[in-house]
Amino acid sequence: MNVKRLLNTEAKEQEVVVKGWIRTFRSNRFLAISDGSTVHTIQAVIDFEKHDDSLLKRLNTGAAVEVKGKLVESQGKGQKVEVLVSDFTILGDADADEYPLQPKRHSLEFLREKAHLRFRTNTFGSVFRLRHAMTFAVHKFFNDRDYFNIHTPIITGSDAEGAGEMFHVTNHDLNAIPKNDKGEVDYENDFFGKETNLTVSGQLEAELAATALSKVYTFGPTFRAENSNTSRHLAEFWMIEPEVAFNDINDNMDLAEEFLQYLCRYALENNRDDVEFLNQREIQENKSKPQQERPELNLIERLEFVVNNTFERITYTEAIEVLQRSKPYKKKKFKYPVEWGKDLQSEHERFLVEKHYNKPVIITSYPASFKAFYMRSNEDEKTVAAMDVLFPGIGEIVGGSQREERLEVLQQKCLDFNIPEEHIWWYLETRKFGTCVHSGFGLGFERLMMFVSGMGNIRDVIPFPRTPGNAEF
Ligand code: 4AD
Ligand code: MG
């Protein structure tokens, strides 16, 4: 039995075995053992007179141990049951002078440099149990609604987003890259016989599947070589991309809202211990911050708020109008211009979500000029049926759209965006044969994780973050 199950077992002096790692050892008598199955530890009580000193000295934080003994009702407070140890073995020592994790609060920055050990802290234990639960909840949400999970390729020849921020995949000797007659890299003789990259999105392939299986989703790693060293960007992140035949932009918004509410509710209902631990952690952390930097709502309140409130839905044009009427705009507090045709910056998004509407906001109908080629043109021919979902404290958590299903319009878009038709002939063929209205979106899994865990830096919700200049571990 793991610690989680043991703690929920009725104590009847039955013999139990616990294997785990020592968190603390106090009064030469009480061992707190964690096996990671829950945020709680189990207390093992040692009769120190039975053991010699040399063994007791090895009961250091971080050591791996096996204890055997009787499960009894605890005399002390803080736990219902504890183990009266009859037998214990140290499976792996942890030298007290060298082990970097002491039973005290370490900074998140320090723990990032110890990412190989940070799983052993309460905070990261909670974060990664929660990450697992959210993964499971994503699959459950879609499975319960008759969606099919599609594994789209990680190595790809196409650039779905057109942002050009891709990592190349090549088998060429980088010290002697072969060139063709034109002096360009000779991809014809490369491994795949063409230029290839790590994917930035599974969407284009998901669309192919959706035009046959109707409701599909992907959940895979995506890679972006954008050089943004922010607390919300990773070079390798996970994305969930549902794609649904016959859904228009409004159905797409409904789906995104239902999905996000479901995931927040799932965390509250099924991971209460970890969410409560992270909630307390945040409250402690905020005590050292000035009043104006503390969030108005705590983590649990924020999750409940999303579950219980509908999202605001506005167009990009309305967003610009709201921003132009705003105090920070009039007082010239925004760093970036607010002008129809310019993309919204995070300072604008934050104002809309955190100050003006004070709830999640879905913005639709963005100018075509800064959105991807596949988004459906609106009647005005200036905007596209795009949607971004913005969350408090996070900014953009979801990006999606209704797709351009009209062949000629899409072919014109390819020309406008300089996308050679021979690169995506297969994508265009879905518009040639049995084309239909369809829509989808991408949820950044780590952005979701930031929201449900309350962690402020995206590097702290993925086990081994990949960011500019960092691929350690
Ligand atoms: O808005 P994006 O670029 O949309 C797409 O990739 C579409 N193909 C999705 C679709 O319609 N199927 O990315 C989707 C989401 C963003 O809203 C954000 O949450 C996350 O992915 N994201 C990142 N997360 C972490 N690090 C980065 N560098 C991210 N870039 C995007
Ligand atoms: Mg986006």
Short mmCIF file of C-alpha atoms and ligand atoms in Angstrom, two decimals:
data_model
loop_
_atom_site.label_atom_id
_atom_site.label_comp_id
_atom_site.label_asym_id
_atom_site.label_seq_id
_atom_site.Cartn_x
_atom_site.Cartn_y
_atom_site.Cartn_z
CA MET A 1 0.00 0.00 0.00
CA ASN A 2 1.26 3.46 -0.77
CA VAL A 3 1.17 6.26 1.79
CA LYS A 4 -1.98 7.78 0.34
CA ARG A 5 -3.89 4.54 0.83
CA LEU A 6 -2.32 3.80 4.21
CA LEU A 7 -3.43 7.16 5.56
CA ASN A 8 -7.01 6.26 4.66
CA THR A 9 -6.83 2.83 6.24
CA GLU A 10 -8.42 1.95 9.54
CA ALA A 11 -5.67 1.20 12.08
CA LYS A 12 -6.06 -2.27 13.59
CA GLU A 13 -2.47 -2.97 14.57
CA GLN A 14 -1.99 -4.76 11.27
CA GLU A 15 1.55 -5.26 9.94
CA VAL A 16 2.45 -2.81 7.19
CA VAL A 17 5.50 -2.00 5.07
CA VAL A 18 6.31 1.51 3.90
CA LYS A 19 8.98 2.46 1.38
CA GLY A 20 9.82 6.06 0.71
CA TRP A 21 12.13 8.97 1.45
CA ILE A 22 12.69 10.68 4.78
CA ARG A 23 11.36 14.22 4.96
CA THR A 24 12.19 14.90 8.60
CA PHE A 25 13.42 13.07 11.66
CA ARG A 26 12.74 14.74 14.99
CA SER A 27 13.18 14.04 18.70
CA ASN A 28 15.17 10.92 17.75
CA ARG A 29 11.81 9.26 17.45
CA PHE A 30 9.50 10.53 14.69
CA LEU A 31 10.18 9.91 11.03
CA ALA A 32 8.04 11.62 8.39
CA ILE A 33 8.16 9.48 5.26
CA SER A 34 6.96 10.51 1.82
CA ASP A 35 6.50 8.25 -1.18
CA GLY A 36 5.02 10.97 -3.40
CA SER A 37 1.58 9.37 -3.63
CA THR A 38 0.11 12.29 -1.67
CA VAL A 39 1.19 15.64 -0.28
CA HIS A 40 0.98 14.10 3.21
CA THR A 41 3.68 12.05 4.92
CA ILE A 42 3.21 9.05 7.13
CA GLN A 43 4.68 9.16 10.62
CA ALA A 44 6.85 6.23 11.65
CA VAL A 45 7.66 6.03 15.35
CA ILE A 46 10.98 4.51 16.29
CA ASP A 47 11.88 3.11 19.66
CA PHE A 48 15.41 4.51 19.58
CA GLU A 49 16.62 2.39 22.46
CA LYS A 50 16.32 -0.65 20.23
CA HIS A 51 18.65 0.77 17.59
CA ASP A 52 22.26 1.74 17.84
CA ASP A 53 23.41 5.30 17.37
CA SER A 54 25.19 4.73 14.08
CA LEU A 55 21.91 3.76 12.44
CA LEU A 56 20.02 6.72 13.90
CA LYS A 57 22.65 9.09 12.49
CA ARG A 58 21.80 7.89 8.99
CA LEU A 59 18.15 8.92 9.24
CA ASN A 60 18.76 12.05 7.20
CA THR A 61 16.36 14.03 5.06
CA GLY A 62 16.37 12.49 1.59
CA ALA A 63 17.44 8.97 2.55
CA ALA A 64 15.44 6.08 1.08
CA VAL A 65 14.03 3.76 3.75
CA GLU A 66 11.88 0.73 4.25
CA VAL A 67 10.00 0.45 7.52
CA LYS A 68 7.94 -2.42 8.86
CA GLY A 69 5.61 -2.26 11.81
CA LYS A 70 2.08 -2.03 13.16
CA LEU A 71 -0.41 0.51 11.88
CA VAL A 72 -1.93 2.20 14.94
CA GLU A 73 -4.08 5.20 15.72
CA SER A 74 -1.80 8.15 16.24
CA GLN A 75 -1.30 9.56 19.71
CA GLY A 76 -0.19 12.92 18.39
CA LYS A 77 -2.23 15.40 16.43
CA GLY A 78 -1.80 16.03 12.73
CA GLN A 79 -2.34 12.47 11.59
CA LYS A 80 -4.92 9.79 12.13
CA VAL A 81 -2.61 6.80 11.88
CA GLU A 82 1.08 6.08 12.29
CA VAL A 83 3.44 3.10 12.09
CA LEU A 84 5.08 1.70 15.20
CA VAL A 85 8.34 0.54 13.70
CA SER A 86 9.62 -2.92 14.46
CA ASP A 87 12.12 -3.12 11.67
CA PHE A 88 13.76 -0.59 9.46
CA THR A 89 16.27 -0.61 6.65
CA ILE A 90 18.07 2.24 5.00
CA LEU A 91 17.86 1.52 1.30
CA GLY A 92 19.89 4.53 0.19
CA ASP A 93 21.79 7.06 2.29
CA ALA A 94 21.63 10.82 1.78
CA ASP A 95 24.60 12.63 3.22
CA ALA A 96 23.27 15.45 5.39
CA ASP A 97 26.09 17.83 4.45
CA GLU A 98 25.70 17.29 0.72
CA TYR A 99 21.96 16.83 0.16
CA PRO A 100 20.75 20.18 -1.25
CA LEU A 101 17.16 20.02 0.01
CA GLN A 102 16.82 20.88 3.65
CA PRO A 103 13.51 20.67 5.48
CA LYS A 104 12.87 24.40 5.02
CA ARG A 105 11.47 26.67 2.30
CA HIS A 106 13.72 26.95 -0.74
CA SER A 107 13.25 29.57 -3.47
CA LEU A 108 11.74 28.42 -6.76
CA GLU A 109 14.80 29.79 -8.57
CA PHE A 110 17.09 27.62 -6.45
CA LEU A 111 14.90 24.57 -7.06
CA ARG A 112 14.93 25.16 -10.84
CA GLU A 113 18.67 24.54 -10.73
CA LYS A 114 17.98 21.35 -8.82
CA ALA A 115 15.22 20.18 -11.16
CA HIS A 116 16.46 16.58 -10.78
CA LEU A 117 15.58 16.69 -7.07
CA ARG A 118 12.74 19.20 -6.89
CA PHE A 119 10.12 16.46 -7.35
CA ARG A 120 10.90 15.66 -3.71
CA THR A 121 9.57 18.97 -2.38
CA ASN A 122 5.96 19.38 -1.31
CA THR A 123 5.36 22.10 -3.85
CA PHE A 124 6.60 20.19 -6.88
CA GLY A 125 5.03 16.96 -5.68
CA SER A 126 1.68 18.77 -5.73
CA VAL A 127 2.34 20.44 -9.08
CA PHE A 128 3.24 17.20 -10.83
CA ARG A 129 0.44 15.15 -9.32
CA LEU A 130 -1.87 17.89 -10.50
CA ARG A 131 -0.27 17.84 -13.95
CA HIS A 132 -0.99 14.13 -14.20
CA ALA A 133 -4.59 14.67 -13.09
CA MET A 134 -5.08 17.40 -15.70
CA THR A 135 -3.69 15.11 -18.42
CA PHE A 136 -6.13 12.44 -17.38
CA ALA A 137 -9.00 14.95 -17.21
CA VAL A 138 -8.27 16.16 -20.76
CA HIS A 139 -8.60 12.63 -22.12
CA LYS A 140 -11.66 11.95 -19.99
CA PHE A 141 -13.42 15.12 -21.15
CA PHE A 142 -13.01 14.21 -24.80
CA ASN A 143 -13.52 10.49 -24.42
CA ASP A 144 -16.82 11.06 -22.60
CA ARG A 145 -17.95 13.21 -25.53
CA ASP A 146 -17.02 10.76 -28.33
CA TYR A 147 -13.85 12.48 -29.54
CA PHE A 148 -10.90 10.49 -30.88
CA ASN A 149 -7.32 11.20 -29.88
CA ILE A 150 -5.08 11.55 -32.94
CA HIS A 151 -1.28 11.32 -32.77
CA THR A 152 -0.03 13.93 -35.20
CA PRO A 153 3.60 13.99 -36.35
CA ILE A 154 6.32 15.69 -34.37
CA ILE A 155 8.63 15.98 -37.36
CA THR A 156 6.90 17.93 -40.09
CA GLY A 157 7.51 19.62 -43.42
CA SER A 158 4.85 22.28 -42.92
CA ASP A 159 4.66 25.44 -40.85
CA ALA A 160 1.09 25.65 -39.56
CA GLU A 161 1.33 28.98 -37.79
CA GLY A 162 3.56 30.71 -40.35
CA ALA A 163 5.46 32.46 -37.62
CA GLY A 164 8.73 30.92 -38.83
CA GLU A 165 9.88 30.05 -35.33
CA MET A 166 10.80 26.44 -35.99
CA PHE A 167 13.63 24.15 -34.95
CA HIS A 168 15.19 22.44 -37.95
CA VAL A 169 15.48 18.67 -38.10
CA THR A 170 18.36 17.47 -40.21
CA ASN A 171 20.73 14.59 -40.60
CA HIS A 172 23.34 16.67 -42.41
CA ASP A 173 26.77 17.02 -40.87
CA LEU A 174 26.47 20.53 -39.45
CA ASN A 175 30.17 21.12 -39.96
CA ALA A 176 29.93 20.41 -43.68
CA ILE A 177 26.41 21.20 -44.82
CA PRO A 178 26.00 20.14 -48.45
CA LYS A 179 24.80 22.90 -50.79
CA ASN A 180 22.97 22.65 -54.12
CA ASP A 181 23.75 24.51 -57.40
CA LYS A 182 22.02 27.62 -56.08
CA GLY A 183 24.21 27.64 -52.98
CA GLU A 184 21.27 26.70 -50.76
CA VAL A 185 21.23 23.83 -48.25
CA ASP A 186 20.73 20.59 -50.17
CA TYR A 187 17.66 19.20 -48.47
CA GLU A 188 17.05 16.76 -51.31
CA ASN A 189 19.86 14.65 -49.98
CA ASP A 190 18.91 15.15 -46.36
CA PHE A 191 17.25 12.34 -44.36
CA PHE A 192 13.67 13.06 -45.46
CA GLY A 193 14.55 14.44 -48.88
CA LYS A 194 13.03 17.77 -47.93
CA GLU A 195 13.30 20.52 -45.36
CA THR A 196 11.80 19.40 -42.02
CA ASN A 197 11.17 20.93 -38.61
CA LEU A 198 9.81 20.10 -35.18
CA THR A 199 6.10 20.84 -35.27
CA VAL A 200 4.62 24.05 -33.84
CA SER A 201 1.10 22.59 -33.87
CA GLY A 202 -0.76 19.41 -34.77
CA GLN A 203 -3.68 21.36 -36.17
CA LEU A 204 -3.31 20.87 -39.91
CA GLU A 205 -3.15 17.10 -39.54
CA ALA A 206 -5.96 17.15 -36.95
CA GLU A 207 -8.12 18.90 -39.55
CA LEU A 208 -7.53 16.02 -41.97
CA ALA A 209 -8.75 13.57 -39.33
CA ALA A 210 -11.74 15.74 -38.38
CA THR A 211 -13.03 15.67 -41.94
CA ALA A 212 -13.60 11.94 -41.49
CA LEU A 213 -13.90 11.17 -37.78
CA SER A 214 -15.81 14.41 -37.06
CA LYS A 215 -14.58 15.03 -33.51
CA VAL A 216 -10.87 14.62 -32.79
CA TYR A 217 -8.18 16.08 -30.57
CA THR A 218 -4.42 15.99 -30.30
CA PHE A 219 -2.36 16.23 -27.12
CA GLY A 220 1.30 16.43 -27.89
CA PRO A 221 4.54 18.30 -27.55
CA THR A 222 5.08 21.37 -29.72
CA PHE A 223 8.23 23.38 -30.28
CA ARG A 224 8.80 27.06 -30.88
CA ALA A 225 12.14 28.73 -31.38
CA GLU A 226 10.82 32.17 -30.40
CA ASN A 227 13.39 33.97 -28.34
CA SER A 228 10.98 35.15 -25.67
CA ASN A 229 12.42 34.75 -22.22
CA THR A 230 9.18 35.36 -20.33
CA SER A 231 7.43 33.61 -17.47
CA ARG A 232 4.78 32.36 -19.95
CA HIS A 233 6.83 30.97 -22.86
CA LEU A 234 8.60 27.67 -23.34
CA ALA A 235 10.50 26.42 -26.37
CA GLU A 236 8.96 22.97 -25.79
CA PHE A 237 5.41 22.88 -24.50
CA TRP A 238 2.38 20.62 -24.68
CA MET A 239 -0.77 21.57 -26.50
CA ILE A 240 -4.28 20.13 -26.67
CA GLU A 241 -5.97 20.78 -30.00
CA PRO A 242 -9.58 19.70 -30.55
CA GLU A 243 -10.88 19.94 -34.12
CA VAL A 244 -14.56 19.50 -34.88
CA ALA A 245 -16.34 19.10 -38.21
CA PHE A 246 -19.54 21.19 -38.56
CA ASN A 247 -18.65 23.47 -35.61
CA ASP A 248 -18.65 27.19 -36.33
CA ILE A 249 -16.85 29.86 -34.31
CA ASN A 250 -19.66 30.07 -31.74
CA ASP A 251 -19.69 26.32 -31.16
CA ASN A 252 -15.92 26.59 -30.84
CA MET A 253 -16.21 29.22 -28.10
CA ASP A 254 -18.80 27.11 -26.28
CA LEU A 255 -16.46 24.11 -26.41
CA ALA A 256 -13.46 26.07 -25.12
CA GLU A 257 -15.49 27.52 -22.25
CA GLU A 258 -16.98 24.15 -21.26
CA PHE A 259 -13.55 22.49 -21.48
CA LEU A 260 -11.76 25.06 -19.33
CA GLN A 261 -14.52 25.04 -16.71
CA TYR A 262 -14.46 21.25 -16.67
CA LEU A 263 -10.70 21.16 -16.05
CA CYS A 264 -10.85 23.71 -13.22
CA ARG A 265 -13.76 21.84 -11.61
CA TYR A 266 -11.89 18.55 -11.98
CA ALA A 267 -8.89 19.95 -10.09
CA LEU A 268 -11.11 21.28 -7.29
CA GLU A 269 -13.05 18.06 -6.93
CA ASN A 270 -10.40 15.41 -7.48
CA ASN A 271 -7.15 17.01 -6.29
CA ARG A 272 -8.36 18.86 -3.25
CA ASP A 273 -5.28 18.08 -1.11
CA ASP A 274 -2.80 19.36 -3.65
CA VAL A 275 -4.89 22.39 -4.60
CA GLU A 276 -5.30 23.26 -0.92
CA PHE A 277 -1.59 22.87 -0.32
CA LEU A 278 -0.79 25.15 -3.26
CA ASN A 279 -3.43 27.61 -2.10
CA GLN A 280 -1.79 27.85 1.34
CA ARG A 281 1.62 28.12 -0.26
CA GLU A 282 0.44 31.07 -2.34
CA ILE A 283 -1.11 32.79 0.69
CA GLN A 284 2.20 32.44 2.56
CA GLU A 285 4.16 33.70 -0.43
CA ASN A 286 1.89 36.73 -0.81
CA LYS A 287 2.42 37.82 2.77
CA SER A 288 5.86 39.06 1.79
CA LYS A 289 4.48 41.05 -1.17
CA PRO A 290 3.16 44.61 -1.11
CA GLN A 291 -0.65 44.82 -0.99
CA GLN A 292 -1.07 45.95 -4.62
CA GLU A 293 0.86 42.94 -5.94
CA ARG A 294 -1.30 40.40 -4.15
CA PRO A 295 -4.06 38.80 -6.22
CA GLU A 296 -7.57 39.80 -5.15
CA LEU A 297 -8.69 36.19 -5.06
CA ASN A 298 -6.70 33.23 -3.80
CA LEU A 299 -6.10 30.14 -5.94
CA ILE A 300 -9.21 28.22 -4.89
CA GLU A 301 -11.37 31.32 -5.28
CA ARG A 302 -9.96 31.89 -8.78
CA LEU A 303 -10.74 28.32 -9.82
CA GLU A 304 -14.26 28.59 -8.39
CA PHE A 305 -14.72 31.90 -10.15
CA VAL A 306 -13.96 30.34 -13.55
CA VAL A 307 -16.25 27.39 -12.85
CA ASN A 308 -19.16 29.60 -11.80
CA ASN A 309 -19.01 32.50 -14.25
CA THR A 310 -19.59 32.71 -17.98
CA PHE A 311 -16.77 34.17 -20.03
CA GLU A 312 -17.13 37.62 -21.56
CA ARG A 313 -17.25 37.50 -25.39
CA ILE A 314 -16.18 40.58 -27.35
CA THR A 315 -14.78 41.34 -30.79
CA TYR A 316 -11.31 42.72 -31.37
CA THR A 317 -12.90 45.97 -32.56
CA GLU A 318 -14.83 46.28 -29.27
CA ALA A 319 -11.64 45.51 -27.35
CA ILE A 320 -9.86 48.39 -29.11
CA GLU A 321 -12.76 50.73 -28.28
CA VAL A 322 -12.73 49.72 -24.60
CA LEU A 323 -8.97 50.21 -24.45
CA GLN A 324 -9.14 53.63 -26.13
CA ARG A 325 -11.70 54.77 -23.57
CA SER A 326 -9.62 53.44 -20.66
CA LYS A 327 -7.79 55.45 -18.00
CA PRO A 328 -4.33 53.97 -18.70
CA TYR A 329 -4.76 54.82 -22.40
CA LYS A 330 -5.79 58.42 -21.67
CA LYS A 331 -2.97 58.78 -19.16
CA LYS A 332 -0.53 57.29 -21.71
CA LYS A 333 0.30 54.42 -19.36
CA PHE A 334 0.37 51.74 -22.10
CA LYS A 335 3.79 51.09 -23.57
CA TYR A 336 2.44 49.82 -26.91
CA PRO A 337 0.01 51.66 -29.22
CA VAL A 338 -3.71 50.86 -29.15
CA GLU A 339 -4.84 51.17 -32.73
CA TRP A 340 -7.14 49.12 -34.96
CA GLY A 341 -4.90 46.79 -36.97
CA LYS A 342 -2.20 46.42 -34.31
CA ASP A 343 -1.96 43.22 -32.27
CA LEU A 344 -2.96 43.37 -28.60
CA GLN A 345 -0.01 43.25 -26.22
CA SER A 346 -0.12 41.54 -22.85
CA GLU A 347 -0.54 44.88 -21.04
CA HIS A 348 -3.76 45.42 -23.04
CA GLU A 349 -4.99 41.89 -22.46
CA ARG A 350 -4.31 42.21 -18.73
CA PHE A 351 -6.26 45.45 -18.54
CA LEU A 352 -9.27 43.90 -20.27
CA VAL A 353 -9.30 40.72 -18.18
CA GLU A 354 -8.07 41.90 -14.79
CA LYS A 355 -9.32 45.48 -14.62
CA HIS A 356 -12.20 46.04 -17.01
CA TYR A 357 -14.21 42.79 -17.25
CA ASN A 358 -12.69 41.07 -14.25
CA LYS A 359 -13.36 37.61 -15.68
CA PRO A 360 -12.11 35.38 -18.52
CA VAL A 361 -12.60 37.08 -21.88
CA ILE A 362 -12.92 35.60 -25.38
CA ILE A 363 -11.89 38.00 -28.13
CA THR A 364 -13.05 37.22 -31.69
CA SER A 365 -12.78 38.69 -35.20
CA TYR A 366 -9.16 39.78 -35.26
CA PRO A 367 -7.64 41.57 -38.27
CA ALA A 368 -6.52 38.98 -40.82
CA SER A 369 -3.08 40.57 -41.07
CA PHE A 370 -1.68 39.15 -37.84
CA LYS A 371 -3.48 35.82 -37.76
CA ALA A 372 -2.67 32.53 -39.52
CA PHE A 373 -3.55 31.73 -43.16
CA TYR A 374 -6.08 29.00 -42.31
CA MET A 375 -8.54 31.20 -40.41
CA ARG A 376 -11.88 31.84 -42.10
CA SER A 377 -12.37 35.28 -43.65
CA ASN A 378 -15.31 37.21 -42.28
CA GLU A 379 -17.81 39.03 -44.52
CA ASP A 380 -15.98 42.34 -44.03
CA GLU A 381 -12.89 40.68 -45.60
CA LYS A 382 -10.71 42.55 -43.10
CA THR A 383 -11.18 40.28 -40.10
CA VAL A 384 -11.08 36.52 -39.58
CA ALA A 385 -13.10 34.13 -37.40
CA ALA A 386 -10.34 33.86 -34.81
CA MET A 387 -10.75 33.56 -31.06
CA ASP A 388 -8.36 33.98 -28.16
CA VAL A 389 -9.36 33.08 -24.61
CA LEU A 390 -7.67 35.32 -22.04
CA PHE A 391 -7.37 34.34 -18.39
CA PRO A 392 -6.57 36.49 -15.36
CA GLY A 393 -2.90 36.31 -14.43
CA ILE A 394 -2.12 34.19 -17.49
CA GLY A 395 -3.15 36.15 -20.58
CA GLU A 396 -3.79 34.03 -23.68
CA ILE A 397 -4.55 30.47 -22.62
CA VAL A 398 -6.37 29.34 -25.78
CA GLY A 399 -6.03 30.37 -29.43
CA GLY A 400 -8.34 29.03 -32.12
CA SER A 401 -10.58 29.75 -35.06
CA GLN A 402 -13.16 28.63 -37.55
CA ARG A 403 -11.16 27.33 -40.51
CA GLU A 404 -11.35 28.56 -44.09
CA GLU A 405 -13.27 25.77 -45.81
CA ARG A 406 -13.70 27.48 -49.21
CA LEU A 407 -11.04 26.20 -51.64
CA GLU A 408 -10.62 29.36 -53.73
CA VAL A 409 -10.46 31.64 -50.71
CA LEU A 410 -7.85 29.36 -49.12
CA GLN A 411 -5.80 29.23 -52.33
CA GLN A 412 -5.79 33.03 -52.42
CA LYS A 413 -4.70 33.05 -48.75
CA CYS A 414 -1.78 30.76 -49.62
CA LEU A 415 -0.69 33.25 -52.26
CA ASP A 416 -1.06 36.17 -49.85
CA PHE A 417 0.97 34.37 -47.18
CA ASN A 418 3.62 33.04 -49.60
CA ILE A 419 2.79 29.43 -48.87
CA PRO A 420 3.61 27.28 -51.93
CA GLU A 421 0.62 25.04 -52.73
CA GLU A 422 2.93 22.06 -53.24
CA HIS A 423 3.84 22.24 -49.53
CA ILE A 424 0.24 21.73 -48.39
CA TRP A 425 -1.51 20.15 -51.38
CA TRP A 426 -2.86 17.49 -49.02
CA TYR A 427 -4.44 20.14 -46.78
CA LEU A 428 -6.06 21.83 -49.76
CA GLU A 429 -7.52 18.52 -50.96
CA THR A 430 -9.81 18.37 -47.91
CA ARG A 431 -11.39 21.55 -49.30
CA LYS A 432 -11.71 19.94 -52.70
CA PHE A 433 -13.43 16.75 -51.55
CA GLY A 434 -16.37 17.04 -49.19
CA THR A 435 -15.32 20.31 -47.61
CA CYS A 436 -17.29 21.48 -44.57
CA VAL A 437 -17.45 24.13 -41.90
CA HIS A 438 -15.10 23.18 -39.07
CA SER A 439 -13.35 24.76 -36.10
CA GLY A 440 -10.81 24.07 -33.41
CA PHE A 441 -8.44 25.58 -30.92
CA GLY A 442 -5.22 25.00 -29.03
CA LEU A 443 -4.96 25.03 -25.25
CA GLY A 444 -1.43 25.57 -23.95
CA PHE A 445 -1.16 22.83 -21.32
CA GLU A 446 1.46 24.64 -19.23
CA ARG A 447 -0.60 27.86 -19.26
CA LEU A 448 -3.50 25.80 -17.92
CA MET A 449 -1.16 24.30 -15.32
CA MET A 450 -0.10 27.78 -14.21
CA PHE A 451 -3.73 28.67 -13.67
CA VAL A 452 -4.71 25.54 -11.72
CA SER A 453 -1.55 25.45 -9.60
CA GLY A 454 -1.12 29.19 -9.04
CA MET A 455 2.56 28.93 -10.01
CA GLY A 456 3.69 32.23 -11.48
CA ASN A 457 6.44 30.93 -13.77
CA ILE A 458 5.84 28.45 -16.58
CA ARG A 459 9.23 26.86 -15.80
CA ASP A 460 7.72 25.52 -12.58
CA VAL A 461 4.84 23.53 -14.08
CA ILE A 462 6.83 21.31 -16.50
CA PRO A 463 9.41 18.88 -15.08
CA PHE A 464 12.32 19.97 -17.27
CA PRO A 465 11.73 23.34 -18.94
CA ARG A 466 13.30 24.16 -22.30
CA THR A 467 13.90 27.88 -22.67
CA PRO A 468 16.44 30.03 -24.57
CA GLY A 469 19.88 29.06 -23.31
CA ASN A 470 18.65 26.21 -21.15
CA ALA A 471 18.29 22.51 -21.93
CA GLU A 472 19.84 21.08 -18.75
CA PHE A 473 18.60 17.72 -17.46
O1 4AD B 1 -2.28 30.55 -30.42
P1 4AD B 1 -1.43 29.40 -30.87
O2 4AD B 1 -0.17 29.70 -31.57
O3 4AD B 1 -2.42 28.51 -31.78
C1 4AD B 1 -2.06 27.41 -32.50
O4 4AD B 1 -1.00 26.86 -32.50
C2 4AD B 1 -3.23 26.83 -33.27
N1 4AD B 1 -2.69 25.89 -34.26
C3 4AD B 1 -4.19 26.17 -32.32
C4 4AD B 1 -5.40 25.60 -33.03
O5 4AD B 1 -6.23 26.36 -33.49
N2 4AD B 1 -5.49 24.29 -33.13
O6 4AD B 1 -1.09 28.47 -29.62
C5 4AD B 1 -2.13 27.90 -28.84
C6 4AD B 1 -1.84 28.06 -27.37
C7 4AD B 1 -1.73 29.49 -26.88
O7 4AD B 1 -2.99 30.07 -26.66
C8 4AD B 1 -0.92 29.32 -25.61
O8 4AD B 1 -1.76 28.89 -24.55
C9 4AD B 1 0.01 28.19 -25.97
O9 4AD B 1 -0.58 27.48 -27.05
N3 4AD B 1 1.34 28.65 -26.36
C10 4AD B 1 2.45 28.53 -25.60
N4 4AD B 1 2.63 28.00 -24.38
C11 4AD B 1 3.87 28.01 -23.86
N5 4AD B 1 4.95 28.49 -24.51
C12 4AD B 1 4.83 29.04 -25.75
N6 4AD B 1 5.91 29.49 -26.39
C13 4AD B 1 3.53 29.06 -26.34
N7 4AD B 1 3.04 29.50 -27.53
C14 4AD B 1 1.72 29.23 -27.52
MG MG B 2 -2.21 32.58 -30.30
#
